Structure formats: C-alpha cells, structure tokens
C-alpha cells in the first residue's frame, strides 16, 4: 500500500538519541540523561493515591469530550491563583496531552495550505503536525538579541494565518515579558493571524513569573499540560483555553478525533493541582540544577548559551566546536556517557551548530554529567 504525502514528516531526533542511550545502557554503561525533556520525578503522591481510590469506585469510562467538569473548574481557578485572571471554566478543554491540543487548535483554526508561523529554534512537533495536516509551517529565524523569541517585525507581511509562540520556550528556556508578548499578539491581530500560546512550561520559572496570553486578550488559544510542572508526562493529559465563541467548534472536533482525554489521567490531574508543596520541592531541584548548569557548562567549554528563564533546558551555540551537532552529540554519548540533543530537531537552518542540554534529572546526575562533559572536552582539546 502507498503512504500519503502527509506522512512524510521528519523524525524526532531526540527519540533517536534516547534509543542510542538505551542501547548503551543495555551494554552495562551508566548514561547521564541530558537529552529528554521530562521530569525525573513521577506524578505527585496524592494524585496517585486519588486514582487508586477512584479505581475501586469507578469504571473509568468515557468522559464528556471537553473533560471532567471538576477538572475544568479547577484549572480555571488556577488562572486566578497564578495570574489573577477570571476565567470561565466553559472555555477550558481537557486534551490528550498538549499534543492533542496542538491537533485540535490547528484543525479548528486553519485550513489546508494555510501558513502558520513558528519560532526557530522551537519545538519540532509544531512543524511536523502542521505539515501532516496539510498546512505550511513558516520558520521564523529568531535572533539572540531578542532572546531567540519572535518579535513583531518578524511576522509582518508574511501572509500568516496563525502564529504559535512558546514562553518559556523549548529548547531555549527563554521567556517573553508582558510588553513583548502583547506586541506580538497585537502584530498577529493586525496581520489577521490567529494567536496560539504554548504555555506548557509555566510554573517552571526561576526569576520572574511567566505571563499568560490571557492576561492580555481573550482572543487567543492557550495550551498547557500536566506533563512538566505537574510531573505527569506519561499520563497524557493537558488542556487548552479557547475563546467562548470557539468552544462548540473545538468540542465537535474533539468528539470525533479523541472522544475524550483518558479518564484515569483526568482524575489524577485534578488531585495533582492541590499538591503545591511537592511540586515546589521539584522546582527547587530544577533551580539548583539550573545554577549548576550555568556554572558548569561554560567551565566545560560551552560558553555561548541562551538565558534560560524557565523550563529545564540550556541551549548552546557550539559553532566554535562543530558544524555537525548530530555527530557531536553521538561523540559525547560514546566518549562521555552523556546523552544530549542536537539542535537539528529545533532549527533546520542553524541546528547543526547547536545542542540542547536538559537539567530535569536529579542533582546528582547533573553534577556527574557536568564533570563528565568537562573531562571529555579537556581530552578533546
């Protein structure tokens, strides 16, 4: 049988790195994982306990397509707690991870052939999902002087149907402050482009609170997830906030594409939202790891790094060390036993000279990984 043209998407290179690291571990090697963007911790204890109790009392069948009403209400409450935003729970859509939210938002807002702007470097699945849906991802080459984030001038006269922005961003960890985000949203509106704000790393900030697009306007789609701050990657549950006049449109698509997000995951997610003490303890570990990375990476020779305001990544320009980040990452894995991600995932144009380092693992792993990197780089000369 033939394959469709829409199936011709690029691989997610970090998954290939993970597989190479797994094979090395099978051979008995101890690998330090700085490649994968997931917390080393599991779901909060109270979330696991709440699900265990619910499994004895509930068959865990379908929920309504928009998600458990109690979870939608609690997420709306979160916007009041974190941002002082009064949010109507009806606007909250529970999704199968943020990936489900990307599919729903792209399908709701754009037609085949529409041009959608995404910052480069940026999360690679934006590009691949848009392509698979028959839309045209438009890479916006961001500049170091703009913290590797898009600015208003970048999107003018680009004939964009939409713009997707992430703050804190993957792979850089950089954030947009309120004036910068407002300027982008105003520029998108002036161009007739729908605005999507990926806020999956909110909660993982170190010096200033991240700004939600909902503080600026209700005319945006906002995407978040329980994967990062709430430490629930494998549970595949996220959410999206949409304008009130888009609720029914998104609901119809969700009913047909997904039926609903996993019921069990929604139960655990609801309980996770009241586990602030445990979650803040996780954040304290990331903060310590971040400090170690900002000190240790330059000592190892990785001196050109983006300012990581949030998330748990450091993005490094390694153009003084290589013009082939994929082979360089393989060399680091082979000789240092540290798995890192080549930038080609995030920026097809400049990614051959960048690497992403994740500091989501334990502090002991980060300390060991930095020591190995320093030894490797000294030996490499």
mmCIF file of C-alpha atoms in Angstrom, residues 125-265:
data_model
loop_
_atom_site.group_PDB
_atom_site.id
_atom_site.type_symbol
_atom_site.label_atom_id
_atom_site.label_comp_id
_atom_site.label_asym_id
_atom_site.label_seq_id
_atom_site.Cartn_x
_atom_site.Cartn_y
_atom_site.Cartn_z
ATOM 1 C CA UNK A 125 6.419 18.702 16.526
ATOM 2 C CA UNK A 126 4.729 22.029 15.729
ATOM 3 C CA UNK A 127 6.293 21.825 12.293
ATOM 4 C CA UNK A 128 5.576 18.146 11.756
ATOM 5 C CA UNK A 129 1.943 18.251 12.929
ATOM 6 C CA UNK A 130 1.210 21.276 10.751
ATOM 7 C CA UNK A 131 2.769 19.503 7.761
ATOM 8 C CA UNK A 132 0.844 16.295 8.421
ATOM 9 C CA UNK A 133 -2.384 18.310 8.489
ATOM 10 C CA UNK A 134 -1.586 19.870 5.108
ATOM 11 C CA UNK A 135 -0.642 23.295 6.456
ATOM 12 C CA UNK A 136 2.574 25.218 5.840
ATOM 13 C CA UNK A 137 4.832 25.801 8.836
ATOM 14 C CA UNK A 138 6.804 29.008 8.405
ATOM 15 C CA UNK A 139 10.031 29.066 10.420
ATOM 16 C CA UNK A 140 10.772 32.478 11.880
ATOM 17 C CA UNK A 141 14.518 32.714 12.418
ATOM 18 C CA UNK A 142 14.797 34.367 15.818
ATOM 19 C CA UNK A 143 17.771 36.433 16.941
ATOM 20 C CA UNK A 144 19.970 36.202 20.047
ATOM 21 C CA UNK A 145 19.354 39.900 20.738
ATOM 22 C CA UNK A 146 15.636 39.050 21.026
ATOM 23 C CA UNK A 147 16.337 36.117 23.361
ATOM 24 C CA UNK A 148 15.627 33.693 20.479
ATOM 25 C CA UNK A 149 11.950 34.692 20.535
ATOM 26 C CA UNK A 150 9.913 36.133 17.632
ATOM 27 C CA UNK A 151 9.265 39.867 17.594
ATOM 28 C CA UNK A 152 6.523 41.861 15.898
ATOM 29 C CA UNK A 153 8.657 42.855 12.892
ATOM 30 C CA UNK A 154 9.301 39.178 12.107
ATOM 31 C CA UNK A 155 5.699 38.437 11.196
ATOM 32 C CA UNK A 156 4.713 41.495 9.197
ATOM 33 C CA UNK A 157 3.827 40.877 5.533
ATOM 34 C CA UNK A 158 4.357 37.109 5.919
ATOM 35 C CA UNK A 159 0.786 36.241 4.881
ATOM 36 C CA UNK A 160 0.333 34.176 8.051
ATOM 37 C CA UNK A 161 -2.967 32.616 9.054
ATOM 38 C CA UNK A 162 -1.568 31.980 12.517
ATOM 39 C CA UNK A 163 1.340 32.422 14.882
ATOM 40 C CA UNK A 164 2.450 29.967 17.563
ATOM 41 C CA UNK A 165 4.639 31.202 20.403
ATOM 42 C CA UNK A 166 6.085 29.371 23.427
ATOM 43 C CA UNK A 167 7.194 31.091 26.636
ATOM 44 C CA UNK A 168 9.116 29.606 28.394
ATOM 45 C CA UNK A 169 10.358 28.087 25.163
ATOM 46 C CA UNK A 170 11.711 24.699 24.234
ATOM 47 C CA UNK A 171 14.669 24.374 23.579
ATOM 48 C CA UNK A 172 15.931 27.715 24.913
ATOM 49 C CA UNK A 173 14.029 28.263 28.168
ATOM 50 C CA UNK A 174 13.699 31.963 27.297
ATOM 51 C CA UNK A 175 10.537 33.893 28.162
ATOM 52 C CA UNK A 176 8.595 36.864 26.803
ATOM 53 C CA UNK A 177 7.695 39.595 29.266
ATOM 54 C CA UNK A 178 4.244 41.177 29.118
ATOM 55 C CA UNK A 179 5.132 44.058 26.748
ATOM 56 C CA UNK A 180 6.900 41.700 24.330
ATOM 57 C CA UNK A 181 4.035 39.201 24.345
ATOM 58 C CA UNK A 182 1.459 41.975 23.923
ATOM 59 C CA UNK A 183 3.383 43.405 20.968
ATOM 60 C CA UNK A 184 3.419 40.008 19.265
ATOM 61 C CA UNK A 185 -0.285 39.461 19.862
ATOM 62 C CA UNK A 186 -1.111 42.919 18.507
ATOM 63 C CA UNK A 187 1.055 42.346 15.441
ATOM 64 C CA UNK A 188 -0.636 38.993 14.788
ATOM 65 C CA UNK A 189 -4.063 40.590 15.067
ATOM 66 C CA UNK A 190 -3.032 43.346 12.651
ATOM 67 C CA UNK A 191 -1.947 40.664 10.161
ATOM 68 C CA UNK A 192 -5.204 38.726 10.574
ATOM 69 C CA UNK A 193 -3.323 35.818 12.143
ATOM 70 C CA UNK A 194 -4.756 33.679 14.937
ATOM 71 C CA UNK A 195 -2.542 33.523 18.022
ATOM 72 C CA UNK A 196 -1.653 30.313 19.882
ATOM 73 C CA UNK A 197 0.322 30.488 23.119
ATOM 74 C CA UNK A 198 2.118 27.321 24.218
ATOM 75 C CA UNK A 199 2.437 27.661 27.998
ATOM 76 C CA UNK A 200 3.389 24.068 28.816
ATOM 77 C CA UNK A 201 6.397 25.160 30.918
ATOM 78 C CA UNK A 202 4.500 27.628 33.074
ATOM 79 C CA UNK A 203 5.229 27.004 36.725
ATOM 80 C CA UNK A 204 8.864 26.241 35.876
ATOM 81 C CA UNK A 205 10.250 29.772 36.229
ATOM 82 C CA UNK A 206 13.205 30.950 38.269
ATOM 83 C CA UNK A 207 13.443 34.744 38.454
ATOM 84 C CA UNK A 208 10.120 36.090 37.152
ATOM 85 C CA UNK A 209 6.624 34.651 36.692
ATOM 86 C CA UNK A 210 5.693 33.693 33.143
ATOM 87 C CA UNK A 211 2.943 35.750 31.520
ATOM 88 C CA UNK A 212 -0.137 34.043 30.110
ATOM 89 C CA UNK A 213 -1.648 35.371 26.900
ATOM 90 C CA UNK A 214 -4.960 35.536 28.772
ATOM 91 C CA UNK A 215 -3.598 38.462 30.797
ATOM 92 C CA UNK A 216 -3.547 40.413 27.523
ATOM 93 C CA UNK A 217 -6.507 39.199 25.472
ATOM 94 C CA UNK A 218 -9.193 36.522 25.315
ATOM 95 C CA UNK A 219 -8.641 36.297 21.548
ATOM 96 C CA UNK A 220 -6.050 33.551 21.728
ATOM 97 C CA UNK A 221 -5.757 29.824 22.148
ATOM 98 C CA UNK A 222 -3.700 28.915 25.219
ATOM 99 C CA UNK A 223 -2.212 25.420 25.549
ATOM 100 C CA UNK A 224 -0.834 23.816 28.699
ATOM 101 C CA UNK A 225 -0.235 20.349 30.098
ATOM 102 C CA UNK A 226 0.268 18.327 33.235
ATOM 103 C CA UNK A 227 3.498 16.916 31.804
ATOM 104 C CA UNK A 228 6.100 19.379 33.035
ATOM 105 C CA UNK A 229 5.340 21.339 36.240
ATOM 106 C CA UNK A 230 2.930 18.626 37.417
ATOM 107 C CA UNK A 231 5.411 15.872 36.519
ATOM 108 C CA UNK A 232 2.915 13.689 34.600
ATOM 109 C CA UNK A 233 4.423 13.152 31.131
ATOM 110 C CA UNK A 234 3.224 9.588 30.552
ATOM 111 C CA UNK A 235 -0.323 10.268 31.749
ATOM 112 C CA UNK A 236 -1.076 12.161 28.509
ATOM 113 C CA UNK A 237 -3.378 14.854 29.829
ATOM 114 C CA UNK A 238 -3.285 18.547 29.002
ATOM 115 C CA UNK A 239 -5.639 21.443 28.465
ATOM 116 C CA UNK A 240 -6.483 24.298 26.158
ATOM 117 C CA UNK A 241 -8.314 27.585 26.758
ATOM 118 C CA UNK A 242 -10.265 28.933 23.789
ATOM 119 C CA UNK A 243 -12.455 31.992 23.171
ATOM 120 C CA UNK A 244 -16.087 31.453 24.121
ATOM 121 C CA UNK A 245 -17.283 31.516 20.517
ATOM 122 C CA UNK A 246 -14.857 28.667 19.665
ATOM 123 C CA UNK A 247 -15.964 26.208 22.367
ATOM 124 C CA UNK A 248 -18.534 24.317 20.304
ATOM 125 C CA UNK A 249 -16.232 24.136 17.264
ATOM 126 C CA UNK A 250 -13.442 22.578 19.324
ATOM 127 C CA UNK A 251 -15.905 20.286 21.096
ATOM 128 C CA UNK A 252 -17.174 18.837 17.806
ATOM 129 C CA UNK A 253 -13.637 18.130 16.606
ATOM 130 C CA UNK A 254 -12.639 16.607 19.955
ATOM 131 C CA UNK A 255 -15.688 14.346 19.999
ATOM 132 C CA UNK A 256 -14.692 12.864 16.667
ATOM 133 C CA UNK A 257 -10.894 12.822 16.933
ATOM 134 C CA UNK A 258 -10.359 11.747 20.549
ATOM 135 C CA UNK A 259 -13.770 11.135 22.208
ATOM 136 C CA UNK A 260 -12.100 12.332 25.416
ATOM 137 C CA UNK A 261 -8.813 12.501 27.277
ATOM 138 C CA UNK A 262 -8.068 9.426 29.445
ATOM 139 C CA UNK A 263 -10.486 9.373 32.370
ATOM 140 C CA UNK A 264 -7.947 7.939 34.813
ATOM 141 C CA UNK A 265 -5.425 10.636 33.937
#
